[in-house]
Short mmCIF file of N, CA and C in Angstrom, two decimals:
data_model
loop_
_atom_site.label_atom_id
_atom_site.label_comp_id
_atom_site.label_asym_id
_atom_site.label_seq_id
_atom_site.Cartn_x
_atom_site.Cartn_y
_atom_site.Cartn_z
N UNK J 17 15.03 8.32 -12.65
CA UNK J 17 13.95 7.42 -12.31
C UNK J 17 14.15 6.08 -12.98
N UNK J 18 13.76 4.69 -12.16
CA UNK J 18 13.88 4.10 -12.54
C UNK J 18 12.36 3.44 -12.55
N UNK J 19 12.52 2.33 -13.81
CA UNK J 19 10.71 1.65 -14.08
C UNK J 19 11.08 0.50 -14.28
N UNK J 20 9.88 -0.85 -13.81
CA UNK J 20 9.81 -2.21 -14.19
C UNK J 20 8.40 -2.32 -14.54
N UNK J 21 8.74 -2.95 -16.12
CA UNK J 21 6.90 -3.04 -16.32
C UNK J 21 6.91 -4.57 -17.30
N UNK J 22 6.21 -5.07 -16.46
CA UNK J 22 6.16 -6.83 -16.47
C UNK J 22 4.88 -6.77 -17.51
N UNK J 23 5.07 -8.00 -18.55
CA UNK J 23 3.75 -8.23 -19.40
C UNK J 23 3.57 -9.81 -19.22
N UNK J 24 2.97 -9.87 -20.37
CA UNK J 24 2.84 -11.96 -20.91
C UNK J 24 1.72 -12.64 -19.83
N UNK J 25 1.36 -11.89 -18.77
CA UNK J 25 0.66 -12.81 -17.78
C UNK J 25 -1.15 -12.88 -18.62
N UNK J 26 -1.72 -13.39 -17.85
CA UNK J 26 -3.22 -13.90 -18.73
C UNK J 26 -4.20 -15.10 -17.81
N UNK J 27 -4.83 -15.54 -18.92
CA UNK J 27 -5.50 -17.25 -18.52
C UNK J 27 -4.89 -18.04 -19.33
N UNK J 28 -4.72 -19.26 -18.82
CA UNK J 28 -3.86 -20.62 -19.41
C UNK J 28 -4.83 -21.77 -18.41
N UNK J 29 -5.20 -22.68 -19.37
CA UNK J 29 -5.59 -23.93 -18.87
C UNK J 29 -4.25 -24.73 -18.22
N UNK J 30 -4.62 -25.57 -17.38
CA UNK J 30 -3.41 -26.45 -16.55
C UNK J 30 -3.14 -27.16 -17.40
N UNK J 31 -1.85 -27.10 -17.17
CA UNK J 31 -1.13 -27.97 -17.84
C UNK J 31 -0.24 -27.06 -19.25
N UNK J 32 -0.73 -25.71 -18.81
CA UNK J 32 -0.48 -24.70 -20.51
C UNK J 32 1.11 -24.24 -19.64
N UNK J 33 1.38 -23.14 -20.87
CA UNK J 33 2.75 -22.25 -20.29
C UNK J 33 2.74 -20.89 -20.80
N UNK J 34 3.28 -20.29 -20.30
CA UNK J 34 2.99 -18.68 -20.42
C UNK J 34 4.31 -18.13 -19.62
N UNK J 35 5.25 -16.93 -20.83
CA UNK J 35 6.76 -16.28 -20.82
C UNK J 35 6.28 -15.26 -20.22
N UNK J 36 6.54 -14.91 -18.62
CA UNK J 36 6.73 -13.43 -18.55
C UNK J 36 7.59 -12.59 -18.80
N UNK J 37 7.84 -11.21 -18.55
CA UNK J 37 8.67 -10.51 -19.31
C UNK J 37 8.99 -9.15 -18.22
N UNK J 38 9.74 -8.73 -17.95
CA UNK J 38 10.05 -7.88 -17.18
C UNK J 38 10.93 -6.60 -17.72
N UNK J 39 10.74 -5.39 -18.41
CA UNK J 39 11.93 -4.72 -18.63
C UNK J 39 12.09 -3.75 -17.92
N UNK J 40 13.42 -3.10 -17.38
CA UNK J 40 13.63 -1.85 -16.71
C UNK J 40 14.28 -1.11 -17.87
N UNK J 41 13.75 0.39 -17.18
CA UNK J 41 14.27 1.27 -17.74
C UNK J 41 14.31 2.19 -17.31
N UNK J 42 15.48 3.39 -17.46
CA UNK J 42 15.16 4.81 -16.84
C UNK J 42 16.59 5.29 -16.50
N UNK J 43 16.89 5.67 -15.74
CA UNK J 43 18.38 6.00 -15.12
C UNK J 43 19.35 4.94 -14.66
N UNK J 44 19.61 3.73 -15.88
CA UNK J 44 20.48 2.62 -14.91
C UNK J 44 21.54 2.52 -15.70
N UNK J 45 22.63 2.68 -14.10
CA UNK J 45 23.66 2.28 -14.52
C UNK J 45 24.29 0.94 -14.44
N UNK J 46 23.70 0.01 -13.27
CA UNK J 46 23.72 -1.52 -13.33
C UNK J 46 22.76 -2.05 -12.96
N UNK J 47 22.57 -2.89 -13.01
CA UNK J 47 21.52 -4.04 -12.32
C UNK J 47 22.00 -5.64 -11.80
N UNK J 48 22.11 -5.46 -10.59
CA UNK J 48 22.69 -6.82 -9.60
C UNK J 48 22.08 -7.94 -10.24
N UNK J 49 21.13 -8.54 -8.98
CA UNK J 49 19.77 -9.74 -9.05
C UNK J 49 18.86 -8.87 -9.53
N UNK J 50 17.77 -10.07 -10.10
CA UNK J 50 16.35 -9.77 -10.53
C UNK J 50 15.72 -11.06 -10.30
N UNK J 51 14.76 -10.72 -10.54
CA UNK J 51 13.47 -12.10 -10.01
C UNK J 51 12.22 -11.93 -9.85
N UNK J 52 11.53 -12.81 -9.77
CA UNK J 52 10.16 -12.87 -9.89
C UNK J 52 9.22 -13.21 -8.26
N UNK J 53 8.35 -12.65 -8.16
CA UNK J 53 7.64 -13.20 -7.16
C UNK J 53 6.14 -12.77 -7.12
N UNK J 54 5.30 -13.84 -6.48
CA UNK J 54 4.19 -13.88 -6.74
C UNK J 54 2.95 -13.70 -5.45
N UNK J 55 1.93 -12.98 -5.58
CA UNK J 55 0.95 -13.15 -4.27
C UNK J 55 -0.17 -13.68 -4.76
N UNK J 56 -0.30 -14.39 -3.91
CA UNK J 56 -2.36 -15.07 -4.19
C UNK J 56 -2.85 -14.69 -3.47
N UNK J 57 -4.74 -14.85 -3.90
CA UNK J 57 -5.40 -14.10 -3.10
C UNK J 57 -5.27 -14.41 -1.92
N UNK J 58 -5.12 -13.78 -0.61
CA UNK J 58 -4.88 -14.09 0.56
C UNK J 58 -3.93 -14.60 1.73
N UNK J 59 -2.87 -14.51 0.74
CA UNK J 59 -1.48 -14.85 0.77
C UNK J 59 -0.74 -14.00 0.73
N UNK J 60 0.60 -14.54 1.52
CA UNK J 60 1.81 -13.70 0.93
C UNK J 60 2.80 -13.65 0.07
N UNK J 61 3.10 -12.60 0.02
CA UNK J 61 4.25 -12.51 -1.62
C UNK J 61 4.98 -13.52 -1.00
N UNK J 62 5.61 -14.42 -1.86
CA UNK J 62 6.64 -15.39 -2.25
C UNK J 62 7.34 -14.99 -3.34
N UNK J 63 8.94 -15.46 -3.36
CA UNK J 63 9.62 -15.50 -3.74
C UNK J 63 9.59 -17.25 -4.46
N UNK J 64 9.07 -16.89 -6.45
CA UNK J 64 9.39 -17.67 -7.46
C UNK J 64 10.47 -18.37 -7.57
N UNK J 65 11.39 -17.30 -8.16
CA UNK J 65 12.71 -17.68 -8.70
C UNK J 65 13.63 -16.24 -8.62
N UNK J 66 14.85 -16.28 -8.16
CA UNK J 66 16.21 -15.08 -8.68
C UNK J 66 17.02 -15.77 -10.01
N UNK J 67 17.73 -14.83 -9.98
CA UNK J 67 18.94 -14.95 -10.57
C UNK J 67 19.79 -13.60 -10.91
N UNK J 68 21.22 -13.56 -10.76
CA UNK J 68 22.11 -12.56 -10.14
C UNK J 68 22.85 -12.86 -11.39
N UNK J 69 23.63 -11.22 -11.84
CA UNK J 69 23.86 -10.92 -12.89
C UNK J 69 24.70 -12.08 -13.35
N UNK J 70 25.46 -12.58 -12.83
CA UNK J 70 26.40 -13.97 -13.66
C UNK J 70 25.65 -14.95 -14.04
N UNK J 71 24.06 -15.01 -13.51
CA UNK J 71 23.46 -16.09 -14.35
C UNK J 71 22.91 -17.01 -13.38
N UNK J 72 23.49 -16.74 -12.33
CA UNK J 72 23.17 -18.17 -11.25
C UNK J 72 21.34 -17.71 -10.53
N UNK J 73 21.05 -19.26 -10.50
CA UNK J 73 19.33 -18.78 -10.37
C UNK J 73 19.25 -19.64 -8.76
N UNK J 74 17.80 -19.38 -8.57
CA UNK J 74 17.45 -20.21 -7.79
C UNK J 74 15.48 -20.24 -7.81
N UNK J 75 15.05 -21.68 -7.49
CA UNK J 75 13.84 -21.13 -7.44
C UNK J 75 13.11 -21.43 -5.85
N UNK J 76 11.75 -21.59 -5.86
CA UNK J 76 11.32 -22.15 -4.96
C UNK J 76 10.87 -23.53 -5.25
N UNK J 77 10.74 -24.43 -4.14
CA UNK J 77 10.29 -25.46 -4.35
C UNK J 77 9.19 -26.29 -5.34
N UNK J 78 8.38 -25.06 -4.80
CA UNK J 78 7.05 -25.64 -5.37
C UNK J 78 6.71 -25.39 -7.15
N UNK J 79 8.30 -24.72 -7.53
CA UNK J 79 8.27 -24.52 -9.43
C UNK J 79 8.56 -25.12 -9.41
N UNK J 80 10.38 -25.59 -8.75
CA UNK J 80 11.21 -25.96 -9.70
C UNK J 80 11.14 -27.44 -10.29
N UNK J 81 11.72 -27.36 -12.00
CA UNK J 81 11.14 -28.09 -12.92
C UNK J 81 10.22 -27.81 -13.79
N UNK J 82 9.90 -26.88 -13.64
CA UNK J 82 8.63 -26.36 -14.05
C UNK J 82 9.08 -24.61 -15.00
N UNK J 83 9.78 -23.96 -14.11
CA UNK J 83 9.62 -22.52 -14.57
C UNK J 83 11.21 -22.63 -14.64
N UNK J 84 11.64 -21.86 -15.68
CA UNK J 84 12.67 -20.94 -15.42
C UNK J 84 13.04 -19.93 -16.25
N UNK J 85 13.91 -19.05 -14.90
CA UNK J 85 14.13 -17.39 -15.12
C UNK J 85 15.68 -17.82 -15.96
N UNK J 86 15.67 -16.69 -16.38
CA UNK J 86 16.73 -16.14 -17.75
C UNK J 86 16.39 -14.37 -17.60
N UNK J 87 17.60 -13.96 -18.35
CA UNK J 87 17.72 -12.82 -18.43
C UNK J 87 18.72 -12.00 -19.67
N UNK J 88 18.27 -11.28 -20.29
CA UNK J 88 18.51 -10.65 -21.22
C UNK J 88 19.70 -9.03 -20.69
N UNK J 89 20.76 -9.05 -20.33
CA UNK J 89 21.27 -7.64 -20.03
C UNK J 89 21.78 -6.64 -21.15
N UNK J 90 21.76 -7.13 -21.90
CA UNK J 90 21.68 -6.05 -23.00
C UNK J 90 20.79 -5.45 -23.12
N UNK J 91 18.83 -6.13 -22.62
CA UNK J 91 17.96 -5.36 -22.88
C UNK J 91 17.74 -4.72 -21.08
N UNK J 92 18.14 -5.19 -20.71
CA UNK J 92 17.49 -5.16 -19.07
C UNK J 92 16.33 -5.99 -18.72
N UNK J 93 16.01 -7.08 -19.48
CA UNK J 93 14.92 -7.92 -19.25
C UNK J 93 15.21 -8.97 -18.62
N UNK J 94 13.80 -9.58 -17.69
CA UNK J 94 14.64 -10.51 -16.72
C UNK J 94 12.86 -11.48 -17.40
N UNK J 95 12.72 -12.70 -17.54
CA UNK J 95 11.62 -13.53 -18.13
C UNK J 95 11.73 -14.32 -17.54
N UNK J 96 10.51 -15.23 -17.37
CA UNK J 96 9.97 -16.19 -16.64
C UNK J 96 9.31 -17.01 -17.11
N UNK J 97 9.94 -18.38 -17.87
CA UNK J 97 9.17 -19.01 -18.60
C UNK J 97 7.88 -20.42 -17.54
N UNK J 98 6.98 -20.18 -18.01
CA UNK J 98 6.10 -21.41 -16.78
C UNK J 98 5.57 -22.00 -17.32
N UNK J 99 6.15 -23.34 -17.32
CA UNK J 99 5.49 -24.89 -18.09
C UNK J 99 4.90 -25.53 -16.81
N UNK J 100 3.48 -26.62 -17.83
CA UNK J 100 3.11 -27.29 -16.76
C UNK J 100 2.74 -26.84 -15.61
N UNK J 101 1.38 -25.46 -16.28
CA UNK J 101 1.13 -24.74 -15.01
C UNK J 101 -0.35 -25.11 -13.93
N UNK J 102 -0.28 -25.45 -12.99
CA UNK J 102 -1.25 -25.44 -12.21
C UNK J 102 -2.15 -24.46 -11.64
N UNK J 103 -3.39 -24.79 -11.11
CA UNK J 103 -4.58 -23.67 -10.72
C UNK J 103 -3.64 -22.94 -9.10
N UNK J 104 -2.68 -23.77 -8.68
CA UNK J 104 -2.14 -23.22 -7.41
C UNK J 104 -1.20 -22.00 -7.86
N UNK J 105 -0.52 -21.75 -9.33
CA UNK J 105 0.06 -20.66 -9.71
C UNK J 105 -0.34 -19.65 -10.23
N UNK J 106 -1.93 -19.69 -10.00
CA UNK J 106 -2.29 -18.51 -9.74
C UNK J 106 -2.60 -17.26 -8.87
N UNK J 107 -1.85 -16.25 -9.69
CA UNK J 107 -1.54 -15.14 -8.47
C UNK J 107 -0.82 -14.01 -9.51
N UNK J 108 -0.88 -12.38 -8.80
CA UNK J 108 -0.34 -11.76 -9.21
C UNK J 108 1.39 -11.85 -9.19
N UNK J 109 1.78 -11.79 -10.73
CA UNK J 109 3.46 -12.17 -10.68
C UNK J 109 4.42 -10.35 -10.52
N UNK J 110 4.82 -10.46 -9.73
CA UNK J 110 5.83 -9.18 -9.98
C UNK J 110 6.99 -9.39 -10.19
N UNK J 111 7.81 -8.74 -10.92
CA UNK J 111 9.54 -8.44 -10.91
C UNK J 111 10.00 -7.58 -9.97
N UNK J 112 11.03 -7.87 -9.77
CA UNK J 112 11.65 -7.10 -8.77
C UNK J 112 13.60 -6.74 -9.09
N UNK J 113 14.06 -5.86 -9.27
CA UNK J 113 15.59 -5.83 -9.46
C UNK J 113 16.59 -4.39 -8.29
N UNK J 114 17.38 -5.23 -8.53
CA UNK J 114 18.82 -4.26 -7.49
C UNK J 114 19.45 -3.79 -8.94
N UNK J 115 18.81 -2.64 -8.45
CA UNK J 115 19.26 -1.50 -9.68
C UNK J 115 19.61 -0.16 -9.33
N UNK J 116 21.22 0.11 -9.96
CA UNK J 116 22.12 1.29 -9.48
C UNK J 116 21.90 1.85 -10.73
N UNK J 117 21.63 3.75 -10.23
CA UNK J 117 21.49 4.90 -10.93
C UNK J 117 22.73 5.25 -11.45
N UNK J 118 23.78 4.84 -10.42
CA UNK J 118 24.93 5.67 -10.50
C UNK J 118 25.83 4.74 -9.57
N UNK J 119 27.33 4.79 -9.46
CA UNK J 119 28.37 3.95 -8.79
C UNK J 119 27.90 2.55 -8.00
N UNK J 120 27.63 2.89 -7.12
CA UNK J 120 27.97 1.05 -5.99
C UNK J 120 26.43 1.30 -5.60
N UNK J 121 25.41 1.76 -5.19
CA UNK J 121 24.60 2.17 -4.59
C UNK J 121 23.51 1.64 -5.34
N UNK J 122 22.94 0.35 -4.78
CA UNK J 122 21.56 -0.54 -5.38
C UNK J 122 20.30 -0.15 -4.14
N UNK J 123 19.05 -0.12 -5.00
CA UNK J 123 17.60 0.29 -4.72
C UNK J 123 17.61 -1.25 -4.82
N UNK J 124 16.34 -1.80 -4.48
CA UNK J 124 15.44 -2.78 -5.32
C UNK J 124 14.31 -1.82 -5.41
N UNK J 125 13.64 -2.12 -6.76
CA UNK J 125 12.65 -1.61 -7.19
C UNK J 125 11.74 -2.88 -8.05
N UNK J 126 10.32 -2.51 -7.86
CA UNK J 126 9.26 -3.32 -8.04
C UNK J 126 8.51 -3.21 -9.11
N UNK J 127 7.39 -3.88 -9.89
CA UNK J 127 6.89 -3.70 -11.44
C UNK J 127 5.92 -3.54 -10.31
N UNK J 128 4.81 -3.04 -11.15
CA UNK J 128 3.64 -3.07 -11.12
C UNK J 128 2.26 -4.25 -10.73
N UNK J 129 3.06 -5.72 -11.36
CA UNK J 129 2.57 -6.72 -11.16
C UNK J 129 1.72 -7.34 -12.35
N UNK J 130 1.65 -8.19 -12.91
CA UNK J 130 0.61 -9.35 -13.69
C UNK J 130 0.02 -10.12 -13.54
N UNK J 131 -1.55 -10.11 -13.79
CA UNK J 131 -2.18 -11.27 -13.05
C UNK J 131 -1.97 -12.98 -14.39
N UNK J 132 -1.63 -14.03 -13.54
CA UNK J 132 -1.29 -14.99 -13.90
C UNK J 132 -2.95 -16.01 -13.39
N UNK J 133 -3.48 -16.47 -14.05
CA UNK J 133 -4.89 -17.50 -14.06
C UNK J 133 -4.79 -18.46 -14.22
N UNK J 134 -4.83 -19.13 -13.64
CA UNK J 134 -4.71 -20.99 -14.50
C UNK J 134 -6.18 -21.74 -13.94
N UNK J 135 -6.75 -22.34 -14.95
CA UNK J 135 -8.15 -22.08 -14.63
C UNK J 135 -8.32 -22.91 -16.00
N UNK J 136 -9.57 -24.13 -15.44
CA UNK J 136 -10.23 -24.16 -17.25
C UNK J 136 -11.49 -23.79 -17.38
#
């Protein structure tokens, strides 16, 4: 079995910043990409930011400058730092990673989710 369980999310006044945190754990033998993505109320999930095990990222428009993903593979943690945050980035944040149990064969698997507030 594999698990993603995302923390750090909260309330932050605009203009604040707040590190999410993502770790897997369980039966892994690699992990490809990981990344972040987010739903608001009434909306659909979007895609934040990736980035794939060599490091290379990408975000969406409406961060970049603002946020960026990094990743820890020694721990299996993939983080999301968000500066200069607005009331529009609020929304539940999830992780998401391509993660092999065993040889060549990647799942993506999903966290649970964090609610992110920006609000004064």
């Amino acid at each position: 079995q594999v698990r993603l369980v995302e923390s750090g999310g909260g309330l932050v006044q605009p203009g604040g910043s707040l590190r999410l945190s993502c770790a897997a754990s369980g039966s892994i033998f690699s992990i490809n990409a990981m990344g972040w993505n987010r739903q608001a109320p009434g909306k659909e999930r979007e895609l934040v930011a990736g980035i794939t095990s060599g490091g290379g990222t990408n975000y969406a428009d409406s961060v970049k400058g603002r946020f960026t993903i990094s990743r820890d593979n020694a721990k299996n943690t993939v983080y999301l730092q968000m500066n200069s945050l607005k009331p529009e980035d609020t929304a539940v944040y999830y992780c998401n990673a391509d993660i092999a149990m065993s040889g060549n064969y990647y799942d993506d698997y999903w966290g649970q989710g964090t609610q992110v507030t920006v609000s004064s």
